[in-house]
Amino acid sequence: MPQKYKVFFNHNTLNFVKNYFIVPRGCIAISNPTIDQLRNLVSTYIESDTRDQIYILCSDVKATWKIFTALFKKKKAAGGLVVNENRQWLLIKRKGLWDLPKGHIEKGEKTRQAALREVEEECGISQLTIDYKINKTYHTYKIKQSLILKPTTWYLMKHKGNEMPTPQTKEGISKAIWIDAEELESYCKKAFPSIKSVIKRATGFDAAFLTEAN
């Protein structure tokens, strides 16, 4: 499989692909960008509320990705998509959007340990086990004048029991709830594409609301 990378800027997505990739209609294509062009892209989309799909066509995907990521400070994170014994899924609401529990990996902490800890802290539930790694996402944000790239490793987790989650309000979480599988589509309409991509990978959903995360 050809090497490719995807990074999320709020509701915008940058896709780093080989230069022979056929770009879908309606998307933006940029071929072999210079470092200045990459900087301009970051400046344009880091705080944008648009919903663009941008394809970076590269002769060398890995080299271009390395140049791009060097523009940011990196903060590694881990999180989980949790299912309980009733086949219900755990979602949180953070800053008005539906999300999944996640957080920064502490110094000396293993990625899997961080994922479990963050779910426990942000949702107030225990008896969690990791089933498998779902994927890794990359999203960006800005703190003062610093550009941050957050690689987040996601795991499918199982919760033994049916504890009622409690949102960690100090982290900006207003709700933590269990929802039935058939409700995922409705809730994910108000979620970032990065979160939709995790749910799609884990559940196999191919509903229209997830196509933007392909």
PDB file of C-alpha atoms in Angstrom:
ATOM      1  CA  MET A   1       0.000   0.000   0.000  1.00  0.00           C
ATOM      2  CA  PRO A   2       1.408   3.429  -0.956  1.00  0.00           C
ATOM      3  CA  GLN A   3       2.551   5.530   1.972  1.00  0.00           C
ATOM      4  CA  LYS A   4       0.213   8.368   2.919  1.00  0.00           C
ATOM      5  CA  TYR A   5      -0.493  10.684   5.824  1.00  0.00           C
ATOM      6  CA  LYS A   6      -3.531  12.663   6.893  1.00  0.00           C
ATOM      7  CA  VAL A   7      -3.676  15.641   9.225  1.00  0.00           C
ATOM      8  CA  PHE A   8      -6.775  17.421  10.493  1.00  0.00           C
ATOM      9  CA  PHE A   9      -7.123  21.198  10.846  1.00  0.00           C
ATOM     10  CA  ASN A  10     -10.475  21.517  12.649  1.00  0.00           C
ATOM     11  CA  HIS A  11     -12.924  20.469   9.886  1.00  0.00           C
ATOM     12  CA  ASN A  12     -10.264  20.636   7.137  1.00  0.00           C
ATOM     13  CA  THR A  13      -8.131  17.699   6.059  1.00  0.00           C
ATOM     14  CA  LEU A  14      -4.667  17.653   4.458  1.00  0.00           C
ATOM     15  CA  ASN A  15      -3.811  14.392   2.710  1.00  0.00           C
ATOM     16  CA  PHE A  16      -0.196  13.634   1.793  1.00  0.00           C
ATOM     17  CA  VAL A  17      -0.218  11.175  -1.124  1.00  0.00           C
ATOM     18  CA  LYS A  18       1.920  10.035  -4.068  1.00  0.00           C
ATOM     19  CA  ASN A  19       1.892  12.340  -7.055  1.00  0.00           C
ATOM     20  CA  TYR A  20      -0.008   9.843  -9.238  1.00  0.00           C
ATOM     21  CA  PHE A  21      -3.011   9.888  -6.872  1.00  0.00           C
ATOM     22  CA  ILE A  22      -6.306  10.788  -8.572  1.00  0.00           C
ATOM     23  CA  VAL A  23      -7.738  13.700  -6.595  1.00  0.00           C
ATOM     24  CA  PRO A  24     -11.514  13.538  -6.015  1.00  0.00           C
ATOM     25  CA  ARG A  25     -13.619  16.163  -7.733  1.00  0.00           C
ATOM     26  CA  GLY A  26     -14.127  19.328  -5.715  1.00  0.00           C
ATOM     27  CA  CYS A  27     -10.934  18.926  -3.693  1.00  0.00           C
ATOM     28  CA  ILE A  28      -7.838  21.123  -3.710  1.00  0.00           C
ATOM     29  CA  ALA A  29      -4.593  19.696  -5.131  1.00  0.00           C
ATOM     30  CA  ILE A  30      -1.058  21.012  -4.602  1.00  0.00           C
ATOM     31  CA  SER A  31       1.878  19.283  -6.267  1.00  0.00           C
ATOM     32  CA  ASN A  32       5.300  19.019  -4.591  1.00  0.00           C
ATOM     33  CA  PRO A  33       4.905  22.120  -2.389  1.00  0.00           C
ATOM     34  CA  THR A  34       7.879  24.126  -1.186  1.00  0.00           C
ATOM     35  CA  ILE A  35       8.392  24.698   2.529  1.00  0.00           C
ATOM     36  CA  ASP A  36       6.994  28.227   2.099  1.00  0.00           C
ATOM     37  CA  GLN A  37       3.850  26.817   0.505  1.00  0.00           C
ATOM     38  CA  LEU A  38       3.484  24.392   3.408  1.00  0.00           C
ATOM     39  CA  ARG A  39       3.865  27.272   5.867  1.00  0.00           C
ATOM     40  CA  ASN A  40       1.166  29.193   4.000  1.00  0.00           C
ATOM     41  CA  LEU A  41      -1.154  26.191   4.163  1.00  0.00           C
ATOM     42  CA  VAL A  42      -0.667  25.945   7.905  1.00  0.00           C
ATOM     43  CA  SER A  43      -1.267  29.678   8.309  1.00  0.00           C
ATOM     44  CA  THR A  44      -4.441  29.448   6.222  1.00  0.00           C
ATOM     45  CA  TYR A  45      -6.007  26.451   7.930  1.00  0.00           C
ATOM     46  CA  ILE A  46      -4.708  26.378  11.520  1.00  0.00           C
ATOM     47  CA  GLU A  47      -7.705  28.368  12.791  1.00  0.00           C
ATOM     48  CA  SER A  48     -10.002  28.166   9.771  1.00  0.00           C
ATOM     49  CA  ASP A  49     -13.658  27.152  10.035  1.00  0.00           C
ATOM     50  CA  THR A  50     -13.851  26.028   6.391  1.00  0.00           C
ATOM     51  CA  ARG A  51     -14.382  22.394   5.391  1.00  0.00           C
ATOM     52  CA  ASP A  52     -11.813  21.766   2.656  1.00  0.00           C
ATOM     53  CA  GLN A  53     -10.124  18.580   1.498  1.00  0.00           C
ATOM     54  CA  ILE A  54      -6.569  19.323   0.368  1.00  0.00           C
ATOM     55  CA  TYR A  55      -4.347  16.781  -1.354  1.00  0.00           C
ATOM     56  CA  ILE A  56      -0.580  17.272  -1.258  1.00  0.00           C
ATOM     57  CA  LEU A  57       0.814  15.347  -4.230  1.00  0.00           C
ATOM     58  CA  CYS A  58       4.371  14.276  -3.440  1.00  0.00           C
ATOM     59  CA  SER A  59       7.230  12.669  -5.324  1.00  0.00           C
ATOM     60  CA  ASP A  60       8.483  11.554  -1.900  1.00  0.00           C
ATOM     61  CA  VAL A  61       5.636  11.393   0.631  1.00  0.00           C
ATOM     62  CA  LYS A  62       7.831  10.603   3.632  1.00  0.00           C
ATOM     63  CA  ALA A  63      10.249  13.468   2.929  1.00  0.00           C
ATOM     64  CA  THR A  64       7.450  16.003   2.437  1.00  0.00           C
ATOM     65  CA  TRP A  65       5.718  14.819   5.610  1.00  0.00           C
ATOM     66  CA  LYS A  66       8.979  15.238   7.541  1.00  0.00           C
ATOM     67  CA  ILE A  67       9.339  18.828   6.323  1.00  0.00           C
ATOM     68  CA  PHE A  68       5.709  19.541   7.211  1.00  0.00           C
ATOM     69  CA  THR A  69       5.840  18.101  10.735  1.00  0.00           C
ATOM     70  CA  ALA A  70       9.031  20.066  11.477  1.00  0.00           C
ATOM     71  CA  LEU A  71       6.881  23.215  11.430  1.00  0.00           C
ATOM     72  CA  PHE A  72       5.169  22.131  14.658  1.00  0.00           C
ATOM     73  CA  LYS A  73       5.839  21.273  18.262  1.00  0.00           C
ATOM     74  CA  LYS A  74       4.621  17.737  18.897  1.00  0.00           C
ATOM     75  CA  LYS A  75       2.464  16.617  21.820  1.00  0.00           C
ATOM     76  CA  LYS A  76       1.726  12.892  21.793  1.00  0.00           C
ATOM     77  CA  ALA A  77      -1.646  11.726  23.069  1.00  0.00           C
ATOM     78  CA  ALA A  78      -3.704   8.563  23.479  1.00  0.00           C
ATOM     79  CA  GLY A  79      -7.389   7.789  23.850  1.00  0.00           C
ATOM     80  CA  GLY A  80     -10.101   5.247  23.434  1.00  0.00           C
ATOM     81  CA  LEU A  81     -13.400   4.287  21.875  1.00  0.00           C
ATOM     82  CA  VAL A  82     -15.184   2.325  24.602  1.00  0.00           C
ATOM     83  CA  VAL A  83     -17.983  -0.228  24.295  1.00  0.00           C
ATOM     84  CA  ASN A  84     -19.826  -1.712  27.280  1.00  0.00           C
ATOM     85  CA  GLU A  85     -21.510  -5.065  27.855  1.00  0.00           C
ATOM     86  CA  ASN A  86     -24.767  -3.687  26.432  1.00  0.00           C
ATOM     87  CA  ARG A  87     -22.999  -2.840  23.147  1.00  0.00           C
ATOM     88  CA  GLN A  88     -23.293   0.864  23.880  1.00  0.00           C
ATOM     89  CA  TRP A  89     -20.587   3.356  22.950  1.00  0.00           C
ATOM     90  CA  LEU A  90     -19.057   6.052  25.136  1.00  0.00           C
ATOM     91  CA  LEU A  91     -19.000   9.650  23.896  1.00  0.00           C
ATOM     92  CA  ILE A  92     -18.099  12.910  25.583  1.00  0.00           C
ATOM     93  CA  LYS A  93     -19.091  16.459  24.748  1.00  0.00           C
ATOM     94  CA  ARG A  94     -16.224  18.926  24.806  1.00  0.00           C
ATOM     95  CA  LYS A  95     -16.584  22.585  23.848  1.00  0.00           C
ATOM     96  CA  GLY A  96     -19.916  21.946  22.152  1.00  0.00           C
ATOM     97  CA  LEU A  97     -18.806  19.008  19.983  1.00  0.00           C
ATOM     98  CA  TRP A  98     -19.047  15.249  20.493  1.00  0.00           C
ATOM     99  CA  ASP A  99     -15.659  13.719  21.101  1.00  0.00           C
ATOM    100  CA  LEU A 100     -13.805  10.702  22.446  1.00  0.00           C
ATOM    101  CA  PRO A 101     -11.776  10.688  25.680  1.00  0.00           C
ATOM    102  CA  LYS A 102      -8.073  11.305  25.120  1.00  0.00           C
ATOM    103  CA  GLY A 103      -5.135  13.179  26.571  1.00  0.00           C
ATOM    104  CA  HIS A 104      -1.399  13.767  26.635  1.00  0.00           C
ATOM    105  CA  ILE A 105       1.027  10.959  27.382  1.00  0.00           C
ATOM    106  CA  GLU A 106       2.951  11.748  30.544  1.00  0.00           C
ATOM    107  CA  LYS A 107       6.730  11.414  30.797  1.00  0.00           C
ATOM    108  CA  GLY A 108       7.731   7.767  31.239  1.00  0.00           C
ATOM    109  CA  GLU A 109       4.201   6.543  30.557  1.00  0.00           C
ATOM    110  CA  LYS A 110       3.394   3.841  28.002  1.00  0.00           C
ATOM    111  CA  THR A 111       0.901   4.743  25.286  1.00  0.00           C
ATOM    112  CA  ARG A 112      -1.599   2.065  26.324  1.00  0.00           C
ATOM    113  CA  GLN A 113      -1.363   3.132  29.971  1.00  0.00           C
ATOM    114  CA  ALA A 114      -2.011   6.743  29.014  1.00  0.00           C
ATOM    115  CA  ALA A 115      -5.066   5.800  26.962  1.00  0.00           C
ATOM    116  CA  LEU A 116      -6.615   3.844  29.842  1.00  0.00           C
ATOM    117  CA  ARG A 117      -5.805   6.576  32.360  1.00  0.00           C
ATOM    118  CA  GLU A 118      -7.297   9.329  30.233  1.00  0.00           C
ATOM    119  CA  VAL A 119     -10.567   7.445  29.684  1.00  0.00           C
ATOM    120  CA  GLU A 120     -10.830   6.732  33.406  1.00  0.00           C
ATOM    121  CA  GLU A 121     -10.095  10.361  34.334  1.00  0.00           C
ATOM    122  CA  GLU A 122     -12.265  12.066  31.728  1.00  0.00           C
ATOM    123  CA  CYS A 123     -15.265   9.747  32.105  1.00  0.00           C
ATOM    124  CA  GLY A 124     -15.019   8.453  35.666  1.00  0.00           C
ATOM    125  CA  ILE A 125     -15.312   4.767  34.779  1.00  0.00           C
ATOM    126  CA  SER A 126     -13.112   1.776  35.619  1.00  0.00           C
ATOM    127  CA  GLN A 127     -12.842  -1.906  34.658  1.00  0.00           C
ATOM    128  CA  LEU A 128     -11.419  -1.071  31.240  1.00  0.00           C
ATOM    129  CA  THR A 129      -9.394  -3.370  29.007  1.00  0.00           C
ATOM    130  CA  ILE A 130      -7.804  -2.674  25.634  1.00  0.00           C
ATOM    131  CA  ASP A 131      -8.987  -4.878  22.790  1.00  0.00           C
ATOM    132  CA  TYR A 132      -6.825  -3.557  19.946  1.00  0.00           C
ATOM    133  CA  LYS A 133      -5.249  -0.450  18.424  1.00  0.00           C
ATOM    134  CA  ILE A 134      -7.637   1.296  16.044  1.00  0.00           C
ATOM    135  CA  ASN A 135      -5.403   3.854  14.323  1.00  0.00           C
ATOM    136  CA  LYS A 136      -3.375   7.009  14.810  1.00  0.00           C
ATOM    137  CA  THR A 137      -4.680  10.455  13.945  1.00  0.00           C
ATOM    138  CA  TYR A 138      -2.892  13.782  13.584  1.00  0.00           C
ATOM    139  CA  HIS A 139      -4.562  17.086  14.327  1.00  0.00           C
ATOM    140  CA  THR A 140      -3.306  20.601  14.769  1.00  0.00           C
ATOM    141  CA  TYR A 141      -4.042  23.592  16.928  1.00  0.00           C
ATOM    142  CA  LYS A 142      -2.436  26.810  18.100  1.00  0.00           C
ATOM    143  CA  ILE A 143      -1.454  27.860  21.628  1.00  0.00           C
ATOM    144  CA  LYS A 144      -0.574  31.553  21.657  1.00  0.00           C
ATOM    145  CA  GLN A 145       2.010  31.672  18.843  1.00  0.00           C
ATOM    146  CA  SER A 146       3.013  27.997  18.991  1.00  0.00           C
ATOM    147  CA  LEU A 147       1.831  25.560  16.324  1.00  0.00           C
ATOM    148  CA  ILE A 148       1.035  22.156  17.818  1.00  0.00           C
ATOM    149  CA  LEU A 149       0.772  18.806  16.047  1.00  0.00           C
ATOM    150  CA  LYS A 150      -0.891  16.155  18.187  1.00  0.00           C
ATOM    151  CA  PRO A 151      -0.407  12.521  17.111  1.00  0.00           C
ATOM    152  CA  THR A 152      -3.089  10.523  18.962  1.00  0.00           C
ATOM    153  CA  THR A 153      -3.047   6.733  19.222  1.00  0.00           C
ATOM    154  CA  TRP A 154      -6.532   5.267  19.564  1.00  0.00           C
ATOM    155  CA  TYR A 155      -7.611   1.953  21.089  1.00  0.00           C
ATOM    156  CA  LEU A 156     -10.841  -0.004  21.092  1.00  0.00           C
ATOM    157  CA  MET A 157     -11.629  -0.608  24.763  1.00  0.00           C
ATOM    158  CA  LYS A 158     -14.141  -2.791  26.547  1.00  0.00           C
ATOM    159  CA  HIS A 159     -15.864  -1.812  29.773  1.00  0.00           C
ATOM    160  CA  LYS A 160     -16.894  -4.677  32.015  1.00  0.00           C
ATOM    161  CA  GLY A 161     -20.169  -3.586  33.478  1.00  0.00           C
ATOM    162  CA  ASN A 162     -22.368  -0.573  32.911  1.00  0.00           C
ATOM    163  CA  GLU A 163     -21.023   2.241  35.091  1.00  0.00           C
ATOM    164  CA  MET A 164     -22.594   5.629  34.526  1.00  0.00           C
ATOM    165  CA  PRO A 165     -19.862   7.968  33.247  1.00  0.00           C
ATOM    166  CA  THR A 166     -19.102  11.265  34.960  1.00  0.00           C
ATOM    167  CA  PRO A 167     -17.614  14.081  32.838  1.00  0.00           C
ATOM    168  CA  GLN A 168     -14.359  15.677  33.970  1.00  0.00           C
ATOM    169  CA  THR A 169     -15.612  19.251  33.862  1.00  0.00           C
ATOM    170  CA  LYS A 170     -12.217  20.834  34.579  1.00  0.00           C
ATOM    171  CA  GLU A 171     -11.113  19.532  31.160  1.00  0.00           C
ATOM    172  CA  GLY A 172     -13.996  21.306  29.443  1.00  0.00           C
ATOM    173  CA  ILE A 173     -16.151  18.178  29.219  1.00  0.00           C
ATOM    174  CA  SER A 174     -19.841  18.915  29.764  1.00  0.00           C
ATOM    175  CA  LYS A 175     -21.284  15.449  29.116  1.00  0.00           C
ATOM    176  CA  ALA A 176     -20.215  11.786  29.118  1.00  0.00           C
ATOM    177  CA  ILE A 177     -22.847   9.334  27.919  1.00  0.00           C
ATOM    178  CA  TRP A 178     -23.462   5.832  26.598  1.00  0.00           C
ATOM    179  CA  ILE A 179     -25.285   5.688  23.263  1.00  0.00           C
ATOM    180  CA  ASP A 180     -26.647   2.817  21.189  1.00  0.00           C
ATOM    181  CA  ALA A 181     -24.886   1.921  17.934  1.00  0.00           C
ATOM    182  CA  GLU A 182     -27.757   3.176  15.801  1.00  0.00           C
ATOM    183  CA  GLU A 183     -27.344   6.621  17.384  1.00  0.00           C
ATOM    184  CA  LEU A 184     -23.714   7.060  16.316  1.00  0.00           C
ATOM    185  CA  GLU A 185     -24.603   8.631  12.990  1.00  0.00           C
ATOM    186  CA  SER A 186     -26.723  11.323  14.591  1.00  0.00           C
ATOM    187  CA  TYR A 187     -24.143  12.221  17.244  1.00  0.00           C
ATOM    188  CA  CYS A 188     -21.186  12.215  14.859  1.00  0.00           C
ATOM    189  CA  LYS A 189     -22.766  14.880  12.698  1.00  0.00           C
ATOM    190  CA  LYS A 190     -21.515  17.225  15.408  1.00  0.00           C
ATOM    191  CA  ALA A 191     -17.977  15.875  15.716  1.00  0.00           C
ATOM    192  CA  PHE A 192     -14.635  16.680  14.112  1.00  0.00           C
ATOM    193  CA  PRO A 193     -13.560  14.580  11.093  1.00  0.00           C
ATOM    194  CA  SER A 194     -10.676  13.114  13.110  1.00  0.00           C
ATOM    195  CA  ILE A 195     -13.162  11.599  15.568  1.00  0.00           C
ATOM    196  CA  LYS A 196     -15.373  10.342  12.751  1.00  0.00           C
ATOM    197  CA  SER A 197     -12.366   8.608  11.204  1.00  0.00           C
ATOM    198  CA  VAL A 198     -11.669   6.715  14.437  1.00  0.00           C
ATOM    199  CA  ILE A 199     -15.282   5.602  14.795  1.00  0.00           C
ATOM    200  CA  LYS A 200     -15.460   4.568  11.153  1.00  0.00           C
ATOM    201  CA  ARG A 201     -12.283   2.499  11.393  1.00  0.00           C
ATOM    202  CA  ALA A 202     -13.507   0.715  14.528  1.00  0.00           C
ATOM    203  CA  THR A 203     -17.153   0.160  13.619  1.00  0.00           C
ATOM    204  CA  GLY A 204     -16.999  -0.230   9.848  1.00  0.00           C
ATOM    205  CA  PHE A 205     -19.609   2.460   9.301  1.00  0.00           C
ATOM    206  CA  ASP A 206     -19.852   3.688   5.706  1.00  0.00           C
ATOM    207  CA  ALA A 207     -22.703   6.152   6.205  1.00  0.00           C
ATOM    208  CA  ALA A 208     -22.682   9.401   4.251  1.00  0.00           C
ATOM    209  CA  PHE A 209     -21.737  11.474   7.289  1.00  0.00           C
ATOM    210  CA  LEU A 210     -18.405   9.657   7.450  1.00  0.00           C
ATOM    211  CA  THR A 211     -17.357  10.031   3.829  1.00  0.00           C
ATOM    212  CA  GLU A 212     -15.488  13.280   4.537  1.00  0.00           C
ATOM    213  CA  ALA A 213     -13.173  11.313   6.834  1.00  0.00           C
ATOM    214  CA  ASN A 214     -12.117   8.833   4.138  1.00  0.00           C
TER     215      ASN A 214
END
